[in-house]
Coordinates of C-alpha atoms in Angstrom, one line a residue:
M1 CA -3.6 51.5 -18.7
S2 CA -4.8 50.5 -22.2
S3 CA -3.6 47.0 -22.9
W4 CA -2.2 48.5 -26.4
L5 CA 0.3 49.7 -23.7
R6 CA 1.2 47.0 -21.9
G7 CA 2.3 45.2 -24.8
P8 CA 1.3 41.5 -26.2
Q9 CA 0.0 39.5 -22.6
K10 CA 1.6 36.2 -22.6
K11 CA -1.2 33.1 -22.9
K12 CA -1.3 30.8 -19.6
Q13 CA 0.0 27.6 -21.0
P14 CA -2.2 24.6 -20.4
P15 CA -0.9 21.4 -18.5
P16 CA 0.5 18.5 -19.9
T17 CA -1.8 15.7 -20.9
T18 CA 0.7 13.2 -19.8
L19 CA 1.7 12.8 -16.3
V20 CA 5.0 10.8 -16.6
I21 CA 6.1 9.2 -13.1
T22 CA 9.6 7.4 -13.1
H23 CA 10.3 7.0 -9.4
N24 CA 11.3 3.3 -8.7
S25 CA 11.9 1.5 -5.7
G26 CA 9.6 -1.1 -3.3
F27 CA 6.2 -1.6 -4.7
F28 CA 4.0 0.3 -2.7
S29 CA 6.8 3.2 -2.6
C30 CA 5.6 3.1 -6.0
C31 CA 2.0 3.2 -5.6
S32 CA 2.7 5.8 -2.9
V33 CA 4.4 8.3 -5.6
R34 CA 2.4 7.8 -8.1
L35 CA -0.9 8.5 -6.0
D36 CA 1.2 11.8 -4.7
K37 CA 2.7 13.1 -8.0
I38 CA -1.3 12.4 -9.6
I39 CA -2.8 14.3 -6.6
Q40 CA -0.6 17.5 -7.3
Y41 CA -1.2 17.6 -10.8
F42 CA -4.9 17.9 -10.0
N43 CA -4.3 20.4 -7.2
K44 CA -2.0 21.9 -9.2
N45 CA -4.2 22.0 -12.9
R46 CA -8.0 21.7 -11.1
T47 CA -8.0 18.4 -13.7
L48 CA -6.7 15.2 -13.9
P49 CA -3.7 14.2 -16.6
L50 CA -5.4 12.5 -19.9
I51 CA -2.9 9.9 -19.0
V52 CA -1.0 8.5 -16.6
D53 CA 2.4 7.2 -17.7
S54 CA 4.2 4.7 -14.9
S55 CA 5.8 2.7 -17.5
A56 CA 9.1 3.4 -16.2
Q57 CA 7.9 2.2 -12.5
F58 CA 7.7 -0.9 -10.8
E59 CA 10.9 -1.7 -12.5
W60 CA 12.1 -4.1 -10.0
Y61 CA 9.1 -6.2 -10.7
K62 CA 9.0 -6.5 -14.7
P63 CA 9.2 -10.2 -15.6
P64 CA 13.1 -10.9 -16.5
R65 CA 13.9 -10.8 -20.2
S66 CA 9.8 -9.3 -20.9
H67 CA 9.8 -6.5 -23.6
K68 CA 6.5 -4.9 -21.7
A69 CA 7.0 -1.6 -21.6
S70 CA 4.7 -1.1 -18.8
I71 CA 3.3 -3.6 -16.3
V72 CA 1.0 -1.3 -14.2
D73 CA -2.1 -3.0 -15.6
T74 CA -0.9 -6.0 -14.2
Y75 CA -1.7 -4.8 -11.2
F76 CA -4.3 -2.4 -11.4
T77 CA -7.7 -0.9 -13.7
T78 CA -7.8 2.5 -14.5
D79 CA -11.4 3.9 -14.4
S80 CA -13.0 6.1 -17.2
S81 CA -14.8 8.1 -14.7
G82 CA -13.9 11.8 -14.0
I83 CA -13.1 13.9 -10.8
S84 CA -14.5 17.0 -10.1
F85 CA -12.4 19.7 -8.4
R86 CA -13.4 20.9 -5.0
G87 CA -10.6 22.0 -3.5
P88 CA -7.1 20.7 -3.3
V89 CA -6.6 17.2 -1.6
S90 CA -4.1 16.7 0.8
Y91 CA -1.6 13.9 0.5
E92 CA 1.9 13.6 0.3
Q93 CA 4.2 9.9 -0.1
W94 CA 6.1 11.1 3.2
Y95 CA 2.4 10.7 4.8
Q96 CA 3.4 6.9 5.3
L97 CA 5.3 8.0 8.5
T98 CA 2.1 9.6 9.9
D99 CA -1.3 8.7 11.9
Y100 CA -3.2 7.3 9.3
K101 CA -6.3 8.7 11.3
K102 CA -6.1 12.1 10.0
L103 CA -5.8 11.0 6.4
N104 CA -8.7 12.5 4.8
F105 CA -10.5 9.4 3.2
T106 CA -13.4 10.9 1.1
A107 CA -11.3 13.1 -0.9
I108 CA -8.6 10.1 -1.6
Q109 CA -10.9 7.5 -2.1
P110 CA -11.8 8.6 -5.5
F111 CA -8.2 8.3 -6.9
I112 CA -7.8 5.1 -5.2
T113 CA -11.0 3.7 -7.2
K114 CA -9.7 5.2 -10.8
Y115 CA -6.3 4.4 -10.9
F116 CA -5.7 1.5 -8.1
T117 CA -8.5 -0.3 -8.7
P118 CA -7.0 -4.2 -8.7
S119 CA -7.1 -5.9 -11.7
Q120 CA -9.0 -9.0 -12.9
Q121 CA -5.8 -11.2 -11.8
I122 CA -5.5 -9.9 -8.7
Q123 CA -8.7 -10.0 -7.6
E124 CA -9.0 -14.0 -8.8
I125 CA -5.7 -14.0 -6.6
V126 CA -7.4 -12.7 -4.0
S127 CA -10.7 -14.9 -3.8
N128 CA -8.0 -18.2 -4.2
L129 CA -6.2 -17.1 -0.8
E130 CA -10.0 -16.6 0.7
T131 CA -10.5 -20.4 -0.1
K132 CA -7.5 -21.7 0.3
Y133 CA -6.8 -20.7 3.8
S134 CA -10.6 -20.1 4.5
L135 CA -10.5 -16.5 5.6
D136 CA -13.3 -15.5 7.7
Y137 CA -12.8 -11.2 8.2
S138 CA -15.4 -10.8 10.5
N139 CA -12.9 -13.1 13.4
L140 CA -9.7 -12.4 11.8
C141 CA -7.2 -10.0 13.1
V142 CA -4.0 -9.7 10.7
L143 CA -0.3 -8.9 12.6
F144 CA 1.9 -7.5 10.0
Y145 CA 4.9 -6.2 10.6
R146 CA 7.5 -5.0 7.9
G147 CA 11.0 -5.6 9.5
N148 CA 14.4 -5.8 7.6
D149 CA 15.4 -2.6 6.0
K150 CA 12.2 -0.4 7.3
A151 CA 14.6 0.1 10.6
T152 CA 16.4 2.2 8.4
E153 CA 13.8 4.3 7.8
T154 CA 11.5 4.4 11.0
E155 CA 12.0 3.2 14.3
L156 CA 10.4 -0.3 14.4
S157 CA 8.3 -1.8 17.2
P158 CA 9.8 -5.1 19.2
Y159 CA 7.9 -7.9 19.0
S160 CA 7.2 -8.0 22.6
E161 CA 5.1 -5.0 22.2
Y162 CA 3.1 -6.9 19.6
I163 CA 3.0 -9.8 21.7
E164 CA 1.1 -7.5 24.3
K165 CA -0.9 -5.7 21.7
A166 CA -2.3 -9.7 20.3
T167 CA -2.8 -10.8 23.7
R168 CA -4.9 -7.6 24.4
L169 CA -7.2 -8.0 21.5
Q170 CA -7.2 -11.7 22.2
E171 CA -8.6 -11.4 25.3
E172 CA -11.2 -9.2 24.5
N173 CA -12.3 -11.5 21.6
P174 CA -11.4 -15.3 23.0
S175 CA -12.3 -16.9 19.9
I176 CA -10.4 -14.6 17.3
H177 CA -8.0 -16.1 14.8
F178 CA -4.4 -14.5 13.6
L179 CA -3.0 -13.9 10.3
L180 CA 0.6 -13.4 10.4
Q181 CA 2.5 -11.2 7.7
S182 CA 6.1 -10.8 7.6
D183 CA 9.0 -10.6 5.8
E184 CA 11.2 -11.7 8.8
T185 CA 11.4 -15.2 9.9
E186 CA 12.0 -14.8 13.2
F187 CA 8.2 -12.9 13.5
L188 CA 6.9 -15.8 12.0
E189 CA 8.3 -18.5 13.7
L190 CA 8.1 -16.6 17.3
F191 CA 4.0 -16.0 16.7
S192 CA 3.3 -19.4 15.6
K193 CA 4.4 -20.9 18.6
E194 CA 2.7 -17.9 20.8
F195 CA -0.1 -18.1 19.1
P196 CA -1.5 -21.8 18.4
N197 CA -4.9 -20.2 16.5
S198 CA -2.6 -17.9 13.9
F199 CA -1.5 -18.7 10.7
Y200 CA 0.2 -17.2 7.6
F201 CA 0.2 -18.0 3.9
K202 CA 3.1 -20.5 3.4
D203 CA 3.4 -20.5 -0.2
E204 CA 2.6 -17.0 -1.3
I205 CA 5.1 -14.7 1.3
R206 CA 9.0 -14.6 1.4
H207 CA 10.8 -14.1 4.3
I208 CA 14.3 -14.2 5.8
K209 CA 16.3 -14.1 8.6
K210 CA 16.5 -10.5 10.5
S211 CA 18.8 -8.3 7.8
N212 CA 19.3 -5.0 6.3
T213 CA 18.0 -5.8 3.2
T214 CA 14.6 -6.5 1.2
V215 CA 13.2 -9.8 -0.3
D216 CA 13.2 -8.2 -3.8
K217 CA 16.8 -7.8 -3.5
V218 CA 17.2 -11.3 -2.2
F219 CA 14.8 -12.5 -4.6
K220 CA 15.0 -11.0 -7.6
E221 CA 13.7 -13.6 -10.4
D222 CA 10.5 -14.1 -8.3
N223 CA 9.7 -10.1 -8.0
Y224 CA 7.1 -10.0 -10.2
E225 CA 4.8 -13.1 -9.7
F226 CA 5.0 -12.1 -6.0
S227 CA 4.5 -8.9 -6.1
K228 CA 1.1 -9.7 -7.7
Y229 CA 0.2 -11.9 -4.0
F230 CA 1.7 -9.2 -2.1
L231 CA -0.7 -6.9 -3.9
A232 CA -3.8 -9.5 -3.2
I233 CA -2.6 -9.7 0.5
T234 CA -2.8 -6.4 1.1
L235 CA -6.4 -6.3 0.2
C236 CA -7.1 -9.0 2.4
M237 CA -5.4 -7.3 5.3
A238 CA -7.7 -4.3 4.5
K239 CA -10.2 -6.7 4.9
C240 CA -10.0 -7.9 8.8
K241 CA -11.6 -7.1 11.5
Y242 CA -8.2 -5.8 13.3
I243 CA -5.3 -4.9 12.4
V244 CA -2.2 -4.7 14.2
C245 CA 0.5 -2.8 12.1
G246 CA 3.4 0.0 12.0
S247 CA 4.4 2.9 9.6
G248 CA 5.3 2.8 6.2
N249 CA 4.2 2.5 2.7
C250 CA 2.5 -0.6 3.3
S251 CA 0.9 -0.3 6.0
I252 CA -0.8 3.0 4.4
W253 CA -1.7 1.1 1.8
I254 CA -3.8 -1.1 3.9
A255 CA -6.0 1.8 5.6
L256 CA -6.5 3.2 1.9
Y257 CA -7.5 0.2 0.5
R258 CA -9.8 -0.4 3.8
G259 CA -11.0 3.3 3.6
N260 CA -11.0 4.1 7.0
T261 CA -8.5 3.6 10.5
E262 CA -11.4 1.7 11.9
G263 CA -10.5 -1.5 14.1
M264 CA -6.7 -0.6 13.3
Y265 CA -3.8 -0.3 15.7
Q266 CA -0.7 1.5 14.2
H267 CA 2.1 1.6 15.6
L268 CA 4.4 5.3 15.2
H269 CA 7.3 7.1 16.8
D270 CA 7.6 4.4 19.4
R271 CA 3.8 3.9 20.8
W272 CA 0.1 2.5 19.4
I273 CA -1.9 5.2 17.8

């Protein structure tokens, strides 16, 4: 059929140049959704958005009485390089509760580099932590337990399973030291006693007695400063020789910043994988 018989053809609309993301919740939940939306846009349009507007995100962490629209640049820089489309990239926010060994780190890594490279301020905090606590990543195992309200999203490992895993790692590596990271006071107290060769960041983390809430809601006034600490601590955890963790947004970002799951023991669906 001739084109004039079909009538005027609708032109395909170009994709919007600005991607607006408004999801709010915990810090790494915001990060996971931000990454998800960017990759969705990339898969659909085969190009990156000109602008990623996350000014409405991270609301829990904006300083009180601050008039700054966005605080994303507090945490991250944006790399100016592009990403070539070579096929759809597989990543969605709910992957936090899947086996991280199945992540395509090679495909995802360019997005981490471009949108989630830590800012100079965060890198300085990392450096200060490394000096203050004499971190030797080559001989360090982090025991990361995200508890409290996380129990409403997924089944948490009992402390005893962490003790068994840590004991086995210690038997295989007699000189190993343990970095304890948790939002549950009971975890920090118990593991400090069980493993004398352990320590935690006493001045840089917040923790509460086991409860169905989160430190971000209990200590709202401190969220801005401690969110910077927690991002820096996550980067430190990603560098450890061994990582023992549960499943969730915090844990998947340890893996994403690590770029692989080597030496990583993830607890998922009532077992270590």
